[in-house]
mmCIF file of C-alpha atoms and ligand atoms in Angstrom:
data_model
loop_
_atom_site.group_PDB
_atom_site.id
_atom_site.type_symbol
_atom_site.label_atom_id
_atom_site.label_comp_id
_atom_site.label_asym_id
_atom_site.label_seq_id
_atom_site.Cartn_x
_atom_site.Cartn_y
_atom_site.Cartn_z
ATOM 1 C CA UNK Z 21 95.439 47.657 102.884
ATOM 2 C CA UNK Z 22 92.882 50.097 101.841
ATOM 3 C CA UNK Z 23 91.643 50.517 105.482
ATOM 4 C CA UNK Z 24 95.208 51.052 106.719
ATOM 5 C CA UNK Z 25 95.741 53.481 104.137
ATOM 6 C CA UNK Z 26 92.660 55.419 104.971
ATOM 7 C CA UNK Z 27 93.358 55.118 108.883
ATOM 8 C CA UNK Z 28 96.956 56.682 107.927
ATOM 9 C CA UNK Z 29 95.439 59.451 105.823
ATOM 10 C CA UNK Z 30 92.999 60.290 108.606
ATOM 11 C CA UNK Z 31 95.741 60.238 111.134
ATOM 12 C CA UNK Z 32 97.608 62.609 108.967
ATOM 13 C CA UNK Z 33 94.402 64.811 108.460
ATOM 14 C CA UNK Z 34 93.808 64.711 112.232
ATOM 15 C CA UNK Z 35 97.604 65.627 112.773
ATOM 16 C CA UNK Z 36 97.389 68.553 110.520
ATOM 17 C CA UNK Z 37 94.068 69.855 111.951
ATOM 18 C CA UNK Z 38 95.588 69.556 115.425
ATOM 19 C CA UNK Z 39 98.457 71.578 114.283
ATOM 20 C CA UNK Z 40 96.394 74.278 112.886
ATOM 21 C CA UNK Z 41 94.196 74.378 115.804
ATOM 22 C CA UNK Z 42 97.377 74.515 118.077
ATOM 23 C CA UNK Z 43 98.805 77.250 115.856
ATOM 24 C CA UNK Z 44 95.581 79.282 116.073
ATOM 25 C CA UNK Z 45 95.412 78.979 119.873
ATOM 26 C CA UNK Z 46 99.065 80.199 119.983
ATOM 27 C CA UNK Z 47 98.195 83.317 117.769
ATOM 28 C CA UNK Z 48 95.160 83.999 119.984
ATOM 29 C CA UNK Z 49 97.003 83.906 123.266
ATOM 30 C CA UNK Z 50 99.934 85.621 121.845
ATOM 31 C CA UNK Z 51 97.945 88.641 120.313
ATOM 32 C CA UNK Z 52 96.247 89.097 123.658
ATOM 33 C CA UNK Z 53 99.541 89.799 125.268
ATOM 34 C CA UNK Z 54 100.859 92.005 122.617
ATOM 35 C CA UNK Z 55 99.756 95.169 124.208
ATOM 36 C CA UNK Z 56 101.731 94.396 127.308
ATOM 37 C CA UNK Z 57 104.616 93.468 125.220
ATOM 38 C CA UNK Z 58 104.739 96.487 123.118
ATOM 39 C CA UNK Z 59 104.406 94.537 120.014
ATOM 40 C CA UNK Z 60 101.519 96.733 118.427
ATOM 41 C CA UNK Z 61 102.667 99.539 116.060
ATOM 42 C CA UNK Z 62 100.761 102.061 113.900
ATOM 43 C CA UNK Z 63 101.274 102.576 110.325
ATOM 44 C CA UNK Z 64 99.768 105.525 108.435
ATOM 45 C CA UNK Z 65 98.248 105.841 104.863
ATOM 46 C CA UNK Z 66 98.108 109.409 103.431
ATOM 47 C CA UNK Z 67 94.767 110.814 101.942
ATOM 48 C CA UNK Z 68 95.127 113.294 99.368
ATOM 49 C CA UNK Z 69 93.175 116.055 97.615
ATOM 50 C CA UNK Z 70 93.183 114.553 94.104
ATOM 51 C CA UNK Z 71 92.937 117.883 92.225
ATOM 52 C CA UNK Z 72 95.946 118.539 89.992
ATOM 53 C CA UNK Z 73 96.309 122.093 91.174
ATOM 54 C CA UNK Z 74 96.294 121.205 94.804
ATOM 55 C CA UNK Z 75 99.408 120.938 97.055
ATOM 56 C CA UNK Z 76 101.247 117.608 97.419
ATOM 57 C CA UNK Z 77 100.611 117.658 101.046
ATOM 58 C CA UNK Z 78 98.296 114.972 102.442
ATOM 59 C CA UNK Z 79 94.946 116.054 103.822
ATOM 60 C CA UNK Z 80 94.622 113.367 106.323
ATOM 61 C CA UNK Z 81 96.281 110.208 107.516
ATOM 62 C CA UNK Z 82 94.621 106.836 108.036
ATOM 63 C CA UNK Z 83 95.848 105.012 111.081
ATOM 64 C CA UNK Z 84 96.360 101.194 110.599
ATOM 65 C CA UNK Z 85 97.258 98.937 113.326
ATOM 66 C CA UNK Z 86 99.976 96.382 112.921
ATOM 67 C CA UNK Z 87 101.317 93.530 115.086
ATOM 68 C CA UNK Z 88 104.967 93.002 115.387
ATOM 69 C CA UNK Z 89 105.018 89.142 116.188
ATOM 70 C CA UNK Z 90 108.695 87.960 116.048
ATOM 71 C CA UNK Z 91 109.971 88.658 112.513
ATOM 72 C CA UNK Z 92 106.359 88.793 111.251
ATOM 73 C CA UNK Z 93 104.301 91.937 110.690
ATOM 74 C CA UNK Z 94 100.722 90.743 111.055
ATOM 75 C CA UNK Z 95 97.897 92.582 109.229
ATOM 76 C CA UNK Z 96 94.664 93.368 111.298
ATOM 77 C CA UNK Z 97 92.241 91.060 109.364
ATOM 78 C CA UNK Z 98 94.412 88.163 111.079
ATOM 79 C CA UNK Z 99 94.168 89.545 114.779
ATOM 80 C CA UNK Z 100 91.182 92.068 115.022
ATOM 81 C CA UNK Z 101 88.543 89.410 115.215
ATOM 82 C CA UNK Z 102 90.776 87.729 117.838
ATOM 83 C CA UNK Z 103 90.874 90.947 119.952
ATOM 84 C CA UNK Z 104 87.093 91.575 119.465
ATOM 85 C CA UNK Z 105 86.036 88.116 120.838
ATOM 86 C CA UNK Z 106 88.171 88.482 123.891
ATOM 87 C CA UNK Z 107 87.058 92.054 124.571
ATOM 88 C CA UNK Z 108 90.773 92.976 124.346
ATOM 89 C CA UNK Z 109 89.981 95.462 121.581
ATOM 90 C CA UNK Z 110 88.816 97.704 124.083
ATOM 91 C CA UNK Z 111 92.383 98.442 125.762
ATOM 92 C CA UNK Z 112 94.036 98.125 122.439
ATOM 93 C CA UNK Z 113 91.443 100.706 120.960
ATOM 94 C CA UNK Z 114 92.230 103.193 123.543
ATOM 95 C CA UNK Z 115 95.986 102.672 122.977
ATOM 96 C CA UNK Z 116 95.587 103.324 119.317
ATOM 97 C CA UNK Z 117 93.511 106.440 119.926
ATOM 98 C CA UNK Z 118 96.078 107.957 122.175
ATOM 99 C CA UNK Z 119 99.292 106.896 120.049
ATOM 100 C CA UNK Z 120 97.510 108.261 116.843
ATOM 101 C CA UNK Z 121 96.656 111.599 118.560
ATOM 102 C CA UNK Z 122 100.119 111.959 120.139
ATOM 103 C CA UNK Z 123 101.806 111.202 116.628
ATOM 104 C CA UNK Z 124 99.617 113.298 114.366
ATOM 105 C CA UNK Z 125 99.484 116.200 116.930
ATOM 106 C CA UNK Z 126 103.337 116.375 116.417
ATOM 107 C CA UNK Z 127 103.052 116.506 112.779
ATOM 108 C CA UNK Z 128 100.265 119.417 113.010
ATOM 109 C CA UNK Z 129 103.100 121.588 114.191
ATOM 110 C CA UNK Z 130 104.307 121.535 110.540
ATOM 111 C CA UNK Z 131 101.260 120.553 108.829
ATOM 112 C CA UNK Z 132 98.427 122.185 111.032
ATOM 113 C CA UNK Z 133 95.397 121.155 108.769
ATOM 114 C CA UNK Z 134 96.179 117.355 109.048
ATOM 115 C CA UNK Z 135 93.323 115.090 110.058
ATOM 116 C CA UNK Z 136 93.856 112.086 111.988
ATOM 117 C CA UNK Z 137 91.583 109.198 111.048
ATOM 118 C CA UNK Z 138 91.315 106.147 113.472
ATOM 119 C CA UNK Z 139 89.244 102.944 112.721
ATOM 120 C CA UNK Z 140 86.723 101.926 115.291
ATOM 121 C CA UNK Z 141 85.360 98.539 116.367
ATOM 122 C CA UNK Z 142 81.809 98.652 117.071
ATOM 123 C CA UNK Z 143 82.465 97.155 120.662
ATOM 124 C CA UNK Z 144 84.301 100.342 121.400
ATOM 125 C CA UNK Z 145 81.243 102.592 120.908
ATOM 126 C CA UNK Z 146 79.109 100.289 123.150
ATOM 127 C CA UNK Z 147 81.417 101.120 126.136
ATOM 128 C CA UNK Z 148 79.312 103.463 128.260
ATOM 129 C CA UNK Z 149 82.378 105.760 129.140
ATOM 130 C CA UNK Z 150 83.826 105.676 125.316
ATOM 131 C CA UNK Z 151 83.022 109.501 124.807
ATOM 132 C CA UNK Z 152 84.393 110.544 128.204
ATOM 133 C CA UNK Z 153 87.488 108.490 127.757
ATOM 134 C CA UNK Z 154 87.963 109.915 124.208
ATOM 135 C CA UNK Z 155 87.459 113.403 125.523
ATOM 136 C CA UNK Z 156 90.471 112.704 128.014
ATOM 137 C CA UNK Z 157 92.573 111.407 125.367
ATOM 138 C CA UNK Z 158 92.082 114.540 123.365
ATOM 139 C CA UNK Z 159 92.801 116.721 126.404
ATOM 140 C CA UNK Z 160 95.852 114.875 127.350
ATOM 141 C CA UNK Z 161 97.121 114.979 123.714
ATOM 142 C CA UNK Z 162 96.104 118.353 122.882
ATOM 143 C CA UNK Z 163 94.627 116.913 119.726
ATOM 144 C CA UNK Z 164 91.696 119.518 118.445
ATOM 145 C CA UNK Z 165 88.512 117.222 118.317
ATOM 146 C CA UNK Z 166 87.468 118.656 114.867
ATOM 147 C CA UNK Z 167 90.855 117.327 113.536
ATOM 148 C CA UNK Z 168 89.930 113.639 114.570
ATOM 149 C CA UNK Z 169 87.891 111.469 112.251
ATOM 150 C CA UNK Z 170 86.568 107.975 113.587
ATOM 151 C CA UNK Z 171 85.822 105.429 110.980
ATOM 152 C CA UNK Z 172 82.946 103.134 111.649
ATOM 153 C CA UNK Z 173 81.339 100.599 109.439
ATOM 154 C CA UNK Z 174 77.734 99.959 108.189
ATOM 155 C CA UNK Z 175 77.432 96.854 110.500
ATOM 156 C CA UNK Z 176 78.099 98.880 113.682
ATOM 157 C CA UNK Z 177 75.039 101.241 112.529
ATOM 158 C CA UNK Z 178 72.812 98.074 111.859
ATOM 159 C CA UNK Z 179 73.621 96.266 115.087
ATOM 160 C CA UNK Z 180 73.782 99.265 117.096
ATOM 161 C CA UNK Z 181 73.314 99.111 120.967
ATOM 162 C CA UNK Z 182 71.022 101.528 122.346
ATOM 163 C CA UNK Z 183 73.646 103.978 123.291
ATOM 164 C CA UNK Z 184 75.431 104.180 119.970
ATOM 165 C CA UNK Z 185 73.410 106.818 118.281
ATOM 166 C CA UNK Z 186 73.556 108.816 121.592
ATOM 167 C CA UNK Z 187 77.326 108.567 121.759
ATOM 168 C CA UNK Z 188 77.852 109.391 117.779
ATOM 169 C CA UNK Z 189 75.622 112.381 118.571
ATOM 170 C CA UNK Z 190 77.804 113.521 121.452
ATOM 171 C CA UNK Z 191 81.042 112.968 119.546
ATOM 172 C CA UNK Z 192 79.635 115.162 116.507
ATOM 173 C CA UNK Z 193 78.594 117.850 119.000
ATOM 174 C CA UNK Z 194 82.302 117.764 120.374
ATOM 175 C CA UNK Z 195 83.443 118.583 116.748
ATOM 176 C CA UNK Z 196 84.765 114.879 116.058
ATOM 177 C CA UNK Z 197 83.989 113.936 112.312
ATOM 178 C CA UNK Z 198 82.424 110.321 111.843
ATOM 179 C CA UNK Z 199 83.162 108.667 108.461
ATOM 180 C CA UNK Z 200 81.395 105.513 107.147
ATOM 181 C CA UNK Z 201 83.958 103.076 105.979
ATOM 182 C CA UNK Z 202 83.839 100.652 103.039
ATOM 183 C CA UNK Z 203 80.661 102.043 102.229
ATOM 184 C CA UNK Z 204 78.683 99.985 99.861
ATOM 185 C CA UNK Z 205 79.892 96.596 100.950
ATOM 186 C CA UNK Z 206 77.482 96.217 103.907
ATOM 187 C CA UNK Z 207 73.767 96.301 103.875
ATOM 188 C CA UNK Z 208 73.082 99.703 105.163
ATOM 189 C CA UNK Z 209 69.717 101.157 103.824
ATOM 190 C CA UNK Z 210 70.102 104.555 102.450
ATOM 191 C CA UNK Z 211 68.090 105.856 105.211
ATOM 192 C CA UNK Z 212 70.923 105.490 107.661
ATOM 193 C CA UNK Z 213 72.871 108.223 105.946
ATOM 194 C CA UNK Z 214 70.215 110.712 107.469
ATOM 195 C CA UNK Z 215 69.668 109.003 110.727
ATOM 196 C CA UNK Z 216 73.146 109.260 111.969
ATOM 197 C CA UNK Z 217 75.542 112.203 112.276
ATOM 198 C CA UNK Z 218 77.962 111.342 109.466
ATOM 199 C CA UNK Z 219 80.419 113.675 107.840
ATOM 200 C CA UNK Z 220 82.453 111.378 105.476
ATOM 201 C CA UNK Z 221 81.652 108.662 103.149
ATOM 202 C CA UNK Z 222 84.473 106.244 102.340
ATOM 203 C CA UNK Z 223 83.899 104.506 98.998
ATOM 204 C CA UNK Z 224 84.942 100.999 99.160
ATOM 205 C CA UNK Z 225 87.698 99.871 96.802
ATOM 206 C CA UNK Z 226 85.565 97.269 95.145
ATOM 207 C CA UNK Z 227 83.800 99.954 93.284
ATOM 208 C CA UNK Z 228 86.972 101.193 91.834
ATOM 209 C CA UNK Z 229 88.406 97.852 90.738
ATOM 210 C CA UNK Z 230 86.357 97.370 87.493
ATOM 211 C CA UNK Z 231 85.316 100.988 86.946
ATOM 212 C CA UNK Z 232 87.248 101.398 83.700
ATOM 213 C CA UNK Z 233 85.814 98.237 81.937
ATOM 214 C CA UNK Z 234 82.288 98.131 83.437
ATOM 215 C CA UNK Z 235 80.042 100.935 82.815
ATOM 216 C CA UNK Z 236 77.528 99.843 85.268
ATOM 217 C CA UNK Z 237 80.156 99.894 88.048
ATOM 218 C CA UNK Z 238 80.748 103.438 86.869
ATOM 219 C CA UNK Z 239 77.066 104.416 87.206
ATOM 220 C CA UNK Z 240 77.115 103.020 90.670
ATOM 221 C CA UNK Z 241 80.184 105.127 91.536
ATOM 222 C CA UNK Z 242 78.567 108.141 90.153
ATOM 223 C CA UNK Z 243 75.213 107.605 91.983
ATOM 224 C CA UNK Z 244 77.024 106.988 95.262
ATOM 225 C CA UNK Z 245 79.141 110.145 95.011
ATOM 226 C CA UNK Z 246 76.240 112.228 93.877
ATOM 227 C CA UNK Z 247 73.998 111.022 96.675
ATOM 228 C CA UNK Z 248 76.640 111.735 99.389
ATOM 229 C CA UNK Z 249 77.579 115.118 97.780
ATOM 230 C CA UNK Z 250 73.903 116.025 97.825
ATOM 231 C CA UNK Z 251 73.552 114.980 101.369
ATOM 232 C CA UNK Z 252 76.535 117.227 102.178
ATOM 233 C CA UNK Z 253 78.776 114.390 103.033
ATOM 234 C CA UNK Z 254 82.290 114.386 101.835
ATOM 235 C CA UNK Z 255 83.607 111.251 99.803
ATOM 236 C CA UNK Z 256 86.943 109.717 100.022
ATOM 237 C CA UNK Z 257 87.653 106.924 97.584
ATOM 238 C CA UNK Z 258 89.822 104.024 98.970
ATOM 239 C CA UNK Z 259 92.084 101.673 97.049
ATOM 240 C CA UNK Z 260 93.238 104.013 94.164
ATOM 241 C CA UNK Z 261 95.698 102.134 92.233
ATOM 242 C CA UNK Z 262 95.621 103.584 88.765
ATOM 243 C CA UNK Z 263 95.592 106.934 87.195
ATOM 244 C CA UNK Z 264 92.390 106.510 85.099
ATOM 245 C CA UNK Z 265 90.460 105.888 88.417
ATOM 246 C CA UNK Z 266 91.553 109.449 89.521
ATOM 247 C CA UNK Z 267 90.358 110.976 86.342
ATOM 248 C CA UNK Z 268 87.122 109.211 86.694
ATOM 249 C CA UNK Z 269 86.552 110.251 90.323
ATOM 250 C CA UNK Z 270 87.512 114.031 89.662
ATOM 251 C CA UNK Z 271 84.928 113.766 86.860
ATOM 252 C CA UNK Z 272 82.307 112.493 89.342
ATOM 253 C CA UNK Z 273 83.118 115.317 91.662
ATOM 254 C CA UNK Z 274 85.061 113.124 94.189
ATOM 255 C CA UNK Z 275 88.260 114.966 95.213
ATOM 256 C CA UNK Z 276 89.663 113.132 98.061
ATOM 257 C CA UNK Z 277 91.226 109.604 97.892
ATOM 258 C CA UNK Z 278 93.860 107.117 99.193
ATOM 259 C CA UNK Z 279 95.544 104.050 97.669
ATOM 260 C CA UNK Z 280 98.712 102.288 96.760
ATOM 261 C CA UNK Z 281 99.099 104.644 93.735
ATOM 262 C CA UNK Z 282 99.453 107.733 96.039
ATOM 263 C CA UNK Z 283 100.866 106.353 99.107
ATOM 264 C CA UNK Z 284 100.942 102.840 100.924
ATOM 265 C CA UNK Z 285 100.703 102.489 104.618
ATOM 266 C CA UNK Z 286 103.936 103.415 106.027
ATOM 267 C CA UNK Z 287 105.760 103.798 109.233
ATOM 268 C CA UNK Z 288 105.587 106.995 111.132
ATOM 269 C CA UNK Z 289 109.244 107.785 110.117
ATOM 270 C CA UNK Z 290 108.234 107.384 106.459
ATOM 271 C CA UNK Z 291 105.236 109.519 106.877
ATOM 272 C CA UNK Z 292 107.235 112.164 108.414
ATOM 273 C CA UNK Z 293 109.581 112.186 105.558
ATOM 274 C CA UNK Z 294 106.791 112.545 103.274
ATOM 275 C CA UNK Z 295 105.433 115.635 105.220
ATOM 276 C CA UNK Z 296 108.872 117.089 105.124
ATOM 277 C CA UNK Z 297 109.633 116.526 101.306
ATOM 278 C CA UNK Z 298 106.094 118.413 100.721
ATOM 279 C CA UNK Z 299 106.825 121.319 102.955
ATOM 280 C CA UNK Z 300 110.335 121.491 101.533
ATOM 281 C CA UNK Z 301 108.759 121.797 98.048
ATOM 282 C CA UNK Z 302 106.412 124.536 98.925
HETATM 283 P P1 C2E D 13 90.012 99.805 106.069
HETATM 284 O O1 C2E D 13 89.925 100.908 107.337
HETATM 285 O O2 C2E D 13 89.067 99.883 105.202
HETATM 286 O O3 C2E D 13 91.508 100.196 105.753
HETATM 287 C C1 C2E D 13 92.056 100.286 104.470
HETATM 288 C C2 C2E D 13 92.816 98.646 104.091
HETATM 289 O O4 C2E D 13 92.993 98.940 102.662
HETATM 290 C C3 C2E D 13 94.150 98.768 104.627
HETATM 291 O O5 C2E D 13 94.246 97.509 105.022
HETATM 292 C C4 C2E D 13 94.872 99.225 103.692
HETATM 293 O O6 C2E D 13 96.344 98.744 103.771
HETATM 294 C C5 C2E D 13 94.378 98.672 102.304
HETATM 295 N N1 C2E D 13 94.719 99.647 101.253
HETATM 296 C C6 C2E D 13 94.917 100.953 101.063
HETATM 297 N N2 C2E D 13 95.116 101.231 99.858
HETATM 298 C C7 C2E D 13 94.886 100.052 98.976
HETATM 299 C C8 C2E D 13 95.089 99.970 97.817
HETATM 300 O O7 C2E D 13 95.291 100.792 96.684
HETATM 301 N N3 C2E D 13 94.917 98.477 97.170
HETATM 302 C C9 C2E D 13 94.623 97.435 98.072
HETATM 303 N N4 C2E D 13 94.420 96.398 97.664
HETATM 304 N N5 C2E D 13 94.429 97.893 99.377
HETATM 305 C C10 C2E D 13 94.569 99.037 99.850
HETATM 306 P P2 C2E D 13 94.942 96.908 106.437
HETATM 307 O O8 C2E D 13 95.843 97.839 106.952
HETATM 308 O O9 C2E D 13 95.274 95.552 106.245
HETATM 309 O O10 C2E D 13 93.385 96.914 107.328
HETATM 310 C C11 C2E D 13 92.473 96.174 107.080
HETATM 311 C C12 C2E D 13 91.388 96.746 108.110
HETATM 312 O O11 C2E D 13 91.605 96.432 109.308
HETATM 313 C C13 C2E D 13 90.970 98.158 107.945
HETATM 314 O O12 C2E D 13 90.101 98.423 106.687
HETATM 315 C C14 C2E D 13 90.271 98.274 109.160
HETATM 316 O O13 C2E D 13 88.923 97.953 108.969
HETATM 317 C C15 C2E D 13 90.900 97.320 110.181
HETATM 318 N N6 C2E D 13 91.659 98.060 110.867
HETATM 319 C C16 C2E D 13 93.047 98.596 110.861
HETATM 320 N N7 C2E D 13 93.471 99.281 111.880
HETATM 321 C C17 C2E D 13 92.457 99.188 112.818
HETATM 322 C C18 C2E D 13 92.263 99.741 114.144
HETATM 323 O O14 C2E D 13 93.102 100.236 114.893
HETATM 324 N N8 C2E D 13 91.224 99.206 114.906
HETATM 325 C C19 C2E D 13 90.163 98.507 114.379
HETATM 326 N N9 C2E D 13 89.035 98.278 114.989
HETATM 327 N N10 C2E D 13 90.261 98.263 113.117
HETATM 328 C C20 C2E D 13 91.454 98.461 112.144
HETATM 329 MG MG1 MG D 14 89.241 102.686 107.434
HETATM 330 MG MG1 MG D 15 88.052 101.188 104.328
HETATM 331 MG MG1 MG D 16 88.040 98.959 102.728
#
């Protein structure tokens, strides 16, 4: 009967929902143990000077967290929120900072100007001893503070806890660079660009998507780049996938960028080979 069919359907639905909930719980409890189990790894995406007469060597690497879960490599969008909800992002965040500094410090032996750019969760900056712990990590790894870039998001500035601004100022005074990531996707008022000690704006890749076909998008790009430059901020374009985007960016005065066209996020080994290739060619 229709009623029985309905019941069966409901049961099936119910079952699949339970499976999904169970699956999610499994992911959650698993990712919370990933640090102890040594399942996190770092990938590195090179950032380049886009000007044609510049060296092929990357100016910076952005450090991107990966979770090696069995055979699967899980991207951060799937597990960072879980780490944040549970507070586990705090120890994981320190681990990322230390590993990133250790690794990039090694590369600086042959590429002394290489910057290390690390993504921060807002919760990390709210830790009262964040600055002190970072200072210890820099000391332990011998990473110069002025070669470290911390990437924060607009939401972090908007929801800032009382101590966030003080911490950012302290970091800037140490020489650490602060980058505003995914700029243009949040709801930051422009006044924030002056209120906080920022050094770099990372232009979100959504701006580059239609830039060749949509003149308004192009105007927006130009305005953001012009504004940032006039405030003395460096602009890094994210998500460069086509050559015409590079030409457009250079035309607007933005000469730093990263994206799949230039280099995908890669293992430390692969990035080392890239650096050796660059040095060999010089
Ligand atoms: P993000 O900081 O904006 O990083 C850039 C993301 O864009 C990376 O995704 C990268 O793989 C991707 N991407 C780079 N170039 C291109 C391109 O040309 N085209 C396209 N379609 N995508 C490109 P990923 O690695 O999945 O990271 C996602 C986000 O997770 C990051 O966005 C960052 O907000 C966060 N994240 C990554 N690592 C960490 C970490 O260690 N700590 C924290 N708190 N967040 C992290
Ligand atoms: Mg980033
Ligand atoms: Mg970004
Ligand atoms: Mg982005």
